[in-house]
Amino acid sequence: MRIFASNVTAPGPPSEALNFCCQKQYFQSDLQKMHFQRGPTASAPTTAPSSVLLLLAAAKRYKVTGTGKVILRHPGKQHINEKKSSKRLSNLGKAHLASDRDLPGIIGNLPYKKIKKSQN
């Protein structure tokens, strides 16, 4: 159960009120709304600048060639292989180029890779 500042009064000076609010009852945005001061020279809490993250799940699945094309594996070869023919399994083991429709999502997940907009 989350306790909000509107129905609970924090004890003591503002520094104790900040410690009271930091006990996993409030998110950082809630603390920024309250504008508590930690001391006479303290400023409002600041957030770190956001950085673009490389999604490791995407980095493991895609490989970018030297010419900027994206290579990935065919899905469907991990399990339930008894009913699949050997020709089908052989073709599933080969890598293929990503389609042009999948490229915006791949480019968004791999922002630091130099990927061509068209694979043809």
CSV table of N, CA and C in Angstrom, one decimal:
chain,number,residue,atom,x,y,z
A,1,MET,N,0.8,-1.2,0.0
A,1,MET,CA,0.0,0.0,0.0
A,1,MET,C,0.9,1.2,0.0
A,2,ARG,N,0.7,2.2,-0.9
A,2,ARG,CA,1.4,3.4,-1.0
A,2,ARG,C,0.8,4.5,-0.2
A,3,ILE,N,1.6,5.2,0.6
A,3,ILE,CA,1.1,6.3,1.4
A,3,ILE,C,1.5,7.6,0.7
A,4,PHE,N,0.6,8.5,0.5
A,4,PHE,CA,0.8,9.7,-0.2
A,4,PHE,C,1.0,10.8,0.8
A,5,ALA,N,1.7,11.9,0.4
A,5,ALA,CA,2.0,13.0,1.3
A,5,ALA,C,0.7,13.8,1.6
A,6,SER,N,-0.3,13.7,0.9
A,6,SER,CA,-1.5,14.4,1.2
A,6,SER,C,-2.2,14.0,2.5
A,7,ASN,N,-2.0,12.7,2.9
A,7,ASN,CA,-2.7,12.2,4.1
A,7,ASN,C,-1.7,11.8,5.2
A,8,VAL,N,-0.4,12.1,5.0
A,8,VAL,CA,0.6,11.9,6.0
A,8,VAL,C,1.5,13.1,6.2
A,9,THR,N,1.7,13.5,7.4
A,9,THR,CA,2.6,14.7,7.6
A,9,THR,C,3.9,14.1,8.0
A,10,ALA,N,5.0,14.6,7.4
A,10,ALA,CA,6.3,14.2,7.7
A,10,ALA,C,6.8,14.9,8.9
A,11,PRO,N,7.5,14.2,9.8
A,11,PRO,CA,8.0,14.8,11.1
A,11,PRO,C,9.2,15.7,10.8
A,12,GLY,N,9.4,16.8,11.6
A,12,GLY,CA,10.6,17.5,11.7
A,12,GLY,C,10.9,18.4,10.6
A,13,PRO,N,12.2,18.8,10.4
A,13,PRO,CA,12.6,19.8,9.4
A,13,PRO,C,12.6,19.1,8.0
A,14,PRO,N,12.8,19.9,6.9
A,14,PRO,CA,12.7,19.3,5.6
A,14,PRO,C,13.6,18.2,5.3
A,15,SER,N,14.8,18.2,5.9
A,15,SER,CA,15.8,17.1,5.7
A,15,SER,C,15.2,15.8,6.2
A,16,GLU,N,14.5,15.8,7.3
A,16,GLU,CA,13.9,14.5,7.8
A,16,GLU,C,12.7,14.2,6.9
A,17,ALA,N,12.0,15.1,6.3
A,17,ALA,CA,10.9,14.9,5.4
A,17,ALA,C,11.4,14.2,4.2
A,18,LEU,N,12.6,14.6,3.7
A,18,LEU,CA,13.1,13.9,2.5
A,18,LEU,C,13.5,12.5,2.7
A,19,ASN,N,14.1,12.2,3.9
A,19,ASN,CA,14.4,10.9,4.3
A,19,ASN,C,13.2,10.0,4.4
A,20,PHE,N,12.1,10.6,5.0
A,20,PHE,CA,10.9,9.9,5.2
A,20,PHE,C,10.3,9.5,3.8
A,21,CYS,N,10.4,10.4,2.8
A,21,CYS,CA,9.8,10.1,1.5
A,21,CYS,C,10.7,9.1,0.7
A,22,CYS,N,11.9,8.9,1.0
A,22,CYS,CA,12.8,8.1,0.2
A,22,CYS,C,12.7,6.6,0.7
A,23,GLN,N,11.8,6.2,1.5
A,23,GLN,CA,11.7,4.9,2.0
A,23,GLN,C,10.9,4.0,1.1
A,24,LYS,N,11.2,4.0,-0.2
A,24,LYS,CA,10.6,3.1,-1.2
A,24,LYS,C,9.0,3.3,-1.2
A,25,GLN,N,8.5,4.4,-0.8
A,25,GLN,CA,7.1,4.7,-0.9
A,25,GLN,C,6.8,5.6,-2.0
A,26,TYR,N,7.8,6.3,-2.6
A,26,TYR,CA,7.6,7.3,-3.6
A,26,TYR,C,8.5,7.0,-4.8
A,27,PHE,N,8.1,7.3,-6.0
A,27,PHE,CA,9.0,7.2,-7.1
A,27,PHE,C,9.7,8.6,-7.2
A,28,GLN,N,10.7,8.7,-8.1
A,28,GLN,CA,11.5,9.9,-8.2
A,28,GLN,C,10.6,11.0,-8.7
A,29,SER,N,9.6,10.7,-9.6
A,29,SER,CA,8.7,11.8,-10.1
A,29,SER,C,7.9,12.4,-8.9
A,30,ASP,N,7.5,11.5,-8.0
A,30,ASP,CA,6.7,12.0,-6.8
A,30,ASP,C,7.6,13.0,-6.0
A,31,LEU,N,8.9,12.6,-5.8
A,31,LEU,CA,9.8,13.5,-5.1
A,31,LEU,C,10.0,14.8,-5.7
A,32,GLN,N,10.1,14.8,-7.1
A,32,GLN,CA,10.3,16.1,-7.8
A,32,GLN,C,9.0,17.0,-7.6
A,33,LYS,N,7.9,16.4,-7.5
A,33,LYS,CA,6.7,17.2,-7.4
A,33,LYS,C,6.6,17.8,-6.0
A,34,MET,N,7.2,17.2,-5.0
A,34,MET,CA,7.2,17.7,-3.6
A,34,MET,C,8.1,18.9,-3.4
A,35,HIS,N,9.2,19.0,-4.2
A,35,HIS,CA,10.2,20.0,-4.1
A,35,HIS,C,10.8,20.2,-2.7
A,36,PHE,N,11.2,19.2,-2.1
A,36,PHE,CA,11.9,19.3,-0.7
A,36,PHE,C,13.3,19.9,-0.9
A,37,GLN,N,13.7,20.7,0.0
A,37,GLN,CA,15.1,21.2,0.0
A,37,GLN,C,15.9,20.4,1.1
A,38,ARG,N,17.1,20.0,0.7
A,38,ARG,CA,18.0,19.3,1.6
A,38,ARG,C,18.8,20.2,2.5
A,39,GLY,N,19.0,21.4,2.2
A,39,GLY,CA,19.8,22.3,3.0
A,39,GLY,C,19.6,23.7,2.4
A,40,PRO,N,20.4,24.7,3.0
A,40,PRO,CA,20.2,26.1,2.6
A,40,PRO,C,20.7,26.3,1.1
A,41,THR,N,21.7,25.5,0.7
A,41,THR,CA,22.3,25.8,-0.6
A,41,THR,C,21.9,24.7,-1.6
A,42,ALA,N,21.0,23.8,-1.3
A,42,ALA,CA,20.6,22.7,-2.1
A,42,ALA,C,19.7,23.2,-3.2
A,43,SER,N,19.8,22.5,-4.4
A,43,SER,CA,18.9,22.8,-5.5
A,43,SER,C,17.9,21.7,-5.6
A,44,ALA,N,17.0,21.8,-6.6
A,44,ALA,CA,16.0,20.8,-6.8
A,44,ALA,C,16.6,19.6,-7.4
A,45,PRO,N,16.1,18.4,-7.1
A,45,PRO,CA,16.7,17.2,-7.6
A,45,PRO,C,16.8,17.1,-9.1
A,46,THR,N,17.9,16.7,-9.7
A,46,THR,CA,18.0,16.7,-11.1
A,46,THR,C,18.1,15.2,-11.6
A,47,THR,N,17.7,15.0,-12.8
A,47,THR,CA,17.8,13.6,-13.4
A,47,THR,C,19.0,13.6,-14.3
A,48,ALA,N,19.5,12.4,-14.5
A,48,ALA,CA,20.7,12.3,-15.4
A,48,ALA,C,20.2,12.3,-16.8
A,49,PRO,N,21.1,12.8,-17.7
A,49,PRO,CA,20.7,12.9,-19.1
A,49,PRO,C,20.5,11.5,-19.7
A,50,SER,N,19.4,11.3,-20.4
A,50,SER,CA,19.1,10.0,-21.0
A,50,SER,C,20.1,9.7,-22.1
A,51,SER,N,20.6,8.5,-22.1
A,51,SER,CA,21.5,8.0,-23.2
A,51,SER,C,20.8,6.9,-24.0
A,52,VAL,N,21.1,6.8,-25.2
A,52,VAL,CA,20.5,5.8,-26.1
A,52,VAL,C,21.2,4.5,-25.8
A,53,LEU,N,20.4,3.5,-25.4
A,53,LEU,CA,20.9,2.2,-25.1
A,53,LEU,C,20.9,1.2,-26.2
A,54,LEU,N,21.9,0.4,-26.3
A,54,LEU,CA,21.9,-0.7,-27.3
A,54,LEU,C,21.2,-1.9,-26.7
A,55,LEU,N,20.1,-2.4,-27.3
A,55,LEU,CA,19.4,-3.5,-26.8
A,55,LEU,C,20.2,-4.8,-27.1
A,56,LEU,N,20.7,-5.4,-26.0
A,56,LEU,CA,21.5,-6.6,-26.2
A,56,LEU,C,20.8,-7.8,-26.8
A,57,ALA,N,19.5,-7.9,-26.6
A,57,ALA,CA,18.7,-8.9,-27.2
A,57,ALA,C,18.7,-8.8,-28.7
A,58,ALA,N,18.6,-7.6,-29.2
A,58,ALA,CA,18.7,-7.3,-30.6
A,58,ALA,C,20.1,-7.5,-31.1
A,59,ALA,N,21.1,-7.1,-30.4
A,59,ALA,CA,22.5,-7.3,-30.8
A,59,ALA,C,22.9,-8.7,-31.0
A,60,LYS,N,22.3,-9.6,-30.2
A,60,LYS,CA,22.6,-11.0,-30.3
A,60,LYS,C,21.9,-11.7,-31.6
A,61,ARG,N,20.8,-11.1,-32.0
A,61,ARG,CA,20.0,-11.7,-33.1
A,61,ARG,C,20.4,-11.2,-34.5
A,62,TYR,N,20.9,-10.0,-34.6
A,62,TYR,CA,21.2,-9.4,-35.9
A,62,TYR,C,22.7,-9.2,-36.0
A,63,LYS,N,23.2,-9.3,-37.3
A,63,LYS,CA,24.6,-9.0,-37.6
A,63,LYS,C,24.5,-8.1,-38.8
A,64,VAL,N,25.3,-7.0,-38.7
A,64,VAL,CA,25.3,-6.0,-39.7
A,64,VAL,C,26.6,-6.2,-40.5
A,65,THR,N,26.5,-6.4,-41.8
A,65,THR,CA,27.6,-6.6,-42.7
A,65,THR,C,28.4,-5.3,-42.9
A,66,GLY,N,29.5,-5.5,-43.6
A,66,GLY,CA,30.3,-4.3,-43.9
A,66,GLY,C,29.7,-3.3,-44.9
A,67,THR,N,28.7,-3.8,-45.7
A,67,THR,CA,28.0,-3.0,-46.6
A,67,THR,C,26.7,-2.4,-46.0
A,68,GLY,N,26.4,-2.7,-44.7
A,68,GLY,CA,25.3,-2.2,-44.1
A,68,GLY,C,24.0,-3.0,-44.2
A,69,LYS,N,24.1,-4.2,-44.6
A,69,LYS,CA,23.0,-5.1,-44.7
A,69,LYS,C,22.8,-5.9,-43.4
A,70,VAL,N,21.6,-6.3,-43.0
A,70,VAL,CA,21.3,-7.0,-41.8
A,70,VAL,C,21.0,-8.4,-42.1
A,71,ILE,N,21.8,-9.3,-41.3
A,71,ILE,CA,21.6,-10.7,-41.5
A,71,ILE,C,21.0,-11.3,-40.2
A,72,LEU,N,20.1,-12.2,-40.3
A,72,LEU,CA,19.5,-12.9,-39.2
A,72,LEU,C,19.2,-14.3,-39.5
A,73,ARG,N,19.0,-15.1,-38.5
A,73,ARG,CA,18.6,-16.5,-38.6
A,73,ARG,C,17.2,-16.7,-38.9
A,74,HIS,N,16.8,-17.8,-39.6
A,74,HIS,CA,15.4,-18.2,-39.8
A,74,HIS,C,14.9,-18.8,-38.4
A,75,PRO,N,13.7,-18.4,-38.0
A,75,PRO,CA,13.2,-19.0,-36.8
A,75,PRO,C,12.6,-20.4,-37.1
A,76,GLY,N,12.4,-21.2,-36.0
A,76,GLY,CA,11.7,-22.5,-36.2
A,76,GLY,C,12.6,-23.7,-36.2
A,77,LYS,N,13.8,-23.6,-35.7
A,77,LYS,CA,14.7,-24.8,-35.7
A,77,LYS,C,15.1,-25.2,-34.3
A,78,GLN,N,14.6,-24.6,-33.3
A,78,GLN,CA,15.0,-24.9,-31.9
A,78,GLN,C,14.4,-26.2,-31.4
A,79,HIS,N,13.1,-26.5,-31.7
A,79,HIS,CA,12.5,-27.6,-31.1
A,79,HIS,C,11.4,-28.1,-32.0
A,80,ILE,N,10.8,-29.2,-31.7
A,80,ILE,CA,9.7,-29.9,-32.6
A,80,ILE,C,10.3,-30.1,-34.0
A,81,ASN,N,11.4,-30.7,-34.1
A,81,ASN,CA,12.0,-30.9,-35.4
A,81,ASN,C,11.8,-32.3,-36.0
A,82,GLU,N,11.1,-33.2,-35.3
A,82,GLU,CA,10.9,-34.6,-35.8
A,82,GLU,C,10.0,-34.5,-37.1
A,83,LYS,N,9.0,-33.7,-37.1
A,83,LYS,CA,8.1,-33.7,-38.2
A,83,LYS,C,8.5,-32.8,-39.4
A,84,LYS,N,9.6,-32.1,-39.2
A,84,LYS,CA,10.2,-31.3,-40.3
A,84,LYS,C,11.1,-32.1,-41.1
A,85,SER,N,11.1,-31.9,-42.4
A,85,SER,CA,11.9,-32.6,-43.3
A,85,SER,C,13.4,-32.1,-43.2
A,86,SER,N,14.3,-33.0,-43.7
A,86,SER,CA,15.7,-32.6,-43.6
A,86,SER,C,16.0,-31.4,-44.5
A,87,LYS,N,15.3,-31.3,-45.6
A,87,LYS,CA,15.5,-30.2,-46.5
A,87,LYS,C,15.0,-28.9,-45.9
A,88,ARG,N,13.9,-29.0,-45.2
A,88,ARG,CA,13.3,-27.8,-44.5
A,88,ARG,C,14.3,-27.4,-43.3
A,89,LEU,N,14.8,-28.3,-42.6
A,89,LEU,CA,15.7,-28.0,-41.5
A,89,LEU,C,17.0,-27.4,-42.0
A,90,SER,N,17.5,-27.9,-43.2
A,90,SER,CA,18.7,-27.4,-43.7
A,90,SER,C,18.5,-25.9,-44.2
A,91,ASN,N,17.3,-25.6,-44.7
A,91,ASN,CA,17.1,-24.2,-45.2
A,91,ASN,C,16.8,-23.3,-44.0
A,92,LEU,N,16.3,-23.9,-42.9
A,92,LEU,CA,16.1,-23.1,-41.7
A,92,LEU,C,17.4,-22.7,-41.0
A,93,GLY,N,18.5,-23.5,-41.3
A,93,GLY,CA,19.8,-23.2,-40.7
A,93,GLY,C,20.6,-22.1,-41.3
A,94,LYS,N,20.1,-21.7,-42.5
A,94,LYS,CA,20.9,-20.7,-43.3
A,94,LYS,C,20.4,-19.3,-42.8
A,95,ALA,N,21.4,-18.3,-42.9
A,95,ALA,CA,21.0,-16.9,-42.6
A,95,ALA,C,20.4,-16.3,-43.8
A,96,HIS,N,19.6,-15.2,-43.5
A,96,HIS,CA,19.0,-14.5,-44.6
A,96,HIS,C,19.0,-13.0,-44.3
A,97,LEU,N,18.7,-12.2,-45.3
A,97,LEU,CA,18.7,-10.8,-45.1
A,97,LEU,C,17.4,-10.3,-44.5
A,98,ALA,N,17.4,-9.3,-43.7
A,98,ALA,CA,16.2,-8.8,-43.1
A,98,ALA,C,15.3,-8.1,-44.2
A,99,SER,N,14.0,-8.1,-44.0
A,99,SER,CA,13.2,-7.5,-45.0
A,99,SER,C,13.2,-6.0,-44.7
A,100,ASP,N,12.8,-5.2,-45.8
A,100,ASP,CA,12.8,-3.8,-45.6
A,100,ASP,C,11.7,-3.3,-44.6
A,101,ARG,N,10.7,-4.1,-44.4
A,101,ARG,CA,9.6,-3.7,-43.4
A,101,ARG,C,10.1,-3.9,-42.0
A,102,ASP,N,11.1,-4.7,-41.8
A,102,ASP,CA,11.6,-4.9,-40.4
A,102,ASP,C,12.7,-4.0,-40.1
A,103,LEU,N,13.2,-3.3,-41.0
A,103,LEU,CA,14.4,-2.4,-40.8
A,103,LEU,C,14.1,-1.2,-39.8
A,104,PRO,N,13.0,-0.6,-39.8
A,104,PRO,CA,12.8,0.5,-38.8
A,104,PRO,C,12.9,0.0,-37.4
A,105,GLY,N,12.4,-1.1,-37.1
A,105,GLY,CA,12.5,-1.7,-35.7
A,105,GLY,C,13.9,-2.1,-35.4
A,106,ILE,N,14.6,-2.6,-36.4
A,106,ILE,CA,16.0,-3.1,-36.1
A,106,ILE,C,16.9,-1.8,-35.9
A,107,ILE,N,16.7,-0.8,-36.8
A,107,ILE,CA,17.5,0.4,-36.6
A,107,ILE,C,17.3,1.1,-35.3
A,108,GLY,N,16.0,1.0,-34.8
A,108,GLY,CA,15.7,1.6,-33.5
A,108,GLY,C,16.4,0.9,-32.4
A,109,ASN,N,16.5,-0.4,-32.5
A,109,ASN,CA,17.1,-1.2,-31.4
A,109,ASN,C,18.7,-1.2,-31.5
A,110,LEU,N,19.2,-0.9,-32.6
A,110,LEU,CA,20.7,-0.9,-32.8
A,110,LEU,C,21.1,0.5,-33.3
A,111,PRO,N,21.0,1.5,-32.4
A,111,PRO,CA,21.2,2.9,-32.9
A,111,PRO,C,22.6,3.2,-33.4
A,112,TYR,N,23.6,2.5,-32.9
A,112,TYR,CA,25.0,2.8,-33.2
A,112,TYR,C,25.5,2.1,-34.5
A,113,LYS,N,24.7,1.2,-35.0
A,113,LYS,CA,25.2,0.5,-36.2
A,113,LYS,C,24.8,1.3,-37.5
A,114,LYS,N,25.7,1.2,-38.4
A,114,LYS,CA,25.4,1.8,-39.7
A,114,LYS,C,24.7,0.9,-40.6
A,115,ILE,N,23.4,1.0,-40.7
A,115,ILE,CA,22.5,0.1,-41.4
A,115,ILE,C,21.9,0.9,-42.6
A,116,LYS,N,22.0,0.2,-43.8
A,116,LYS,CA,21.4,0.8,-45.0
A,116,LYS,C,19.9,0.8,-44.9
A,117,LYS,N,19.2,1.8,-45.4
A,117,LYS,CA,17.7,1.9,-45.3
A,117,LYS,C,17.0,0.8,-46.2
A,118,SER,N,17.7,0.4,-47.3
A,118,SER,CA,17.2,-0.6,-48.2
A,118,SER,C,18.2,-1.8,-48.3
A,119,GLN,N,17.7,-3.0,-48.2
A,119,GLN,CA,18.6,-4.2,-48.2
A,119,GLN,C,18.9,-4.7,-49.6
A,120,ASN,N,18.2,-4.1,-50.6
A,120,ASN,CA,18.5,-4.6,-52.0
A,120,ASN,C,19.6,-3.8,-52.7
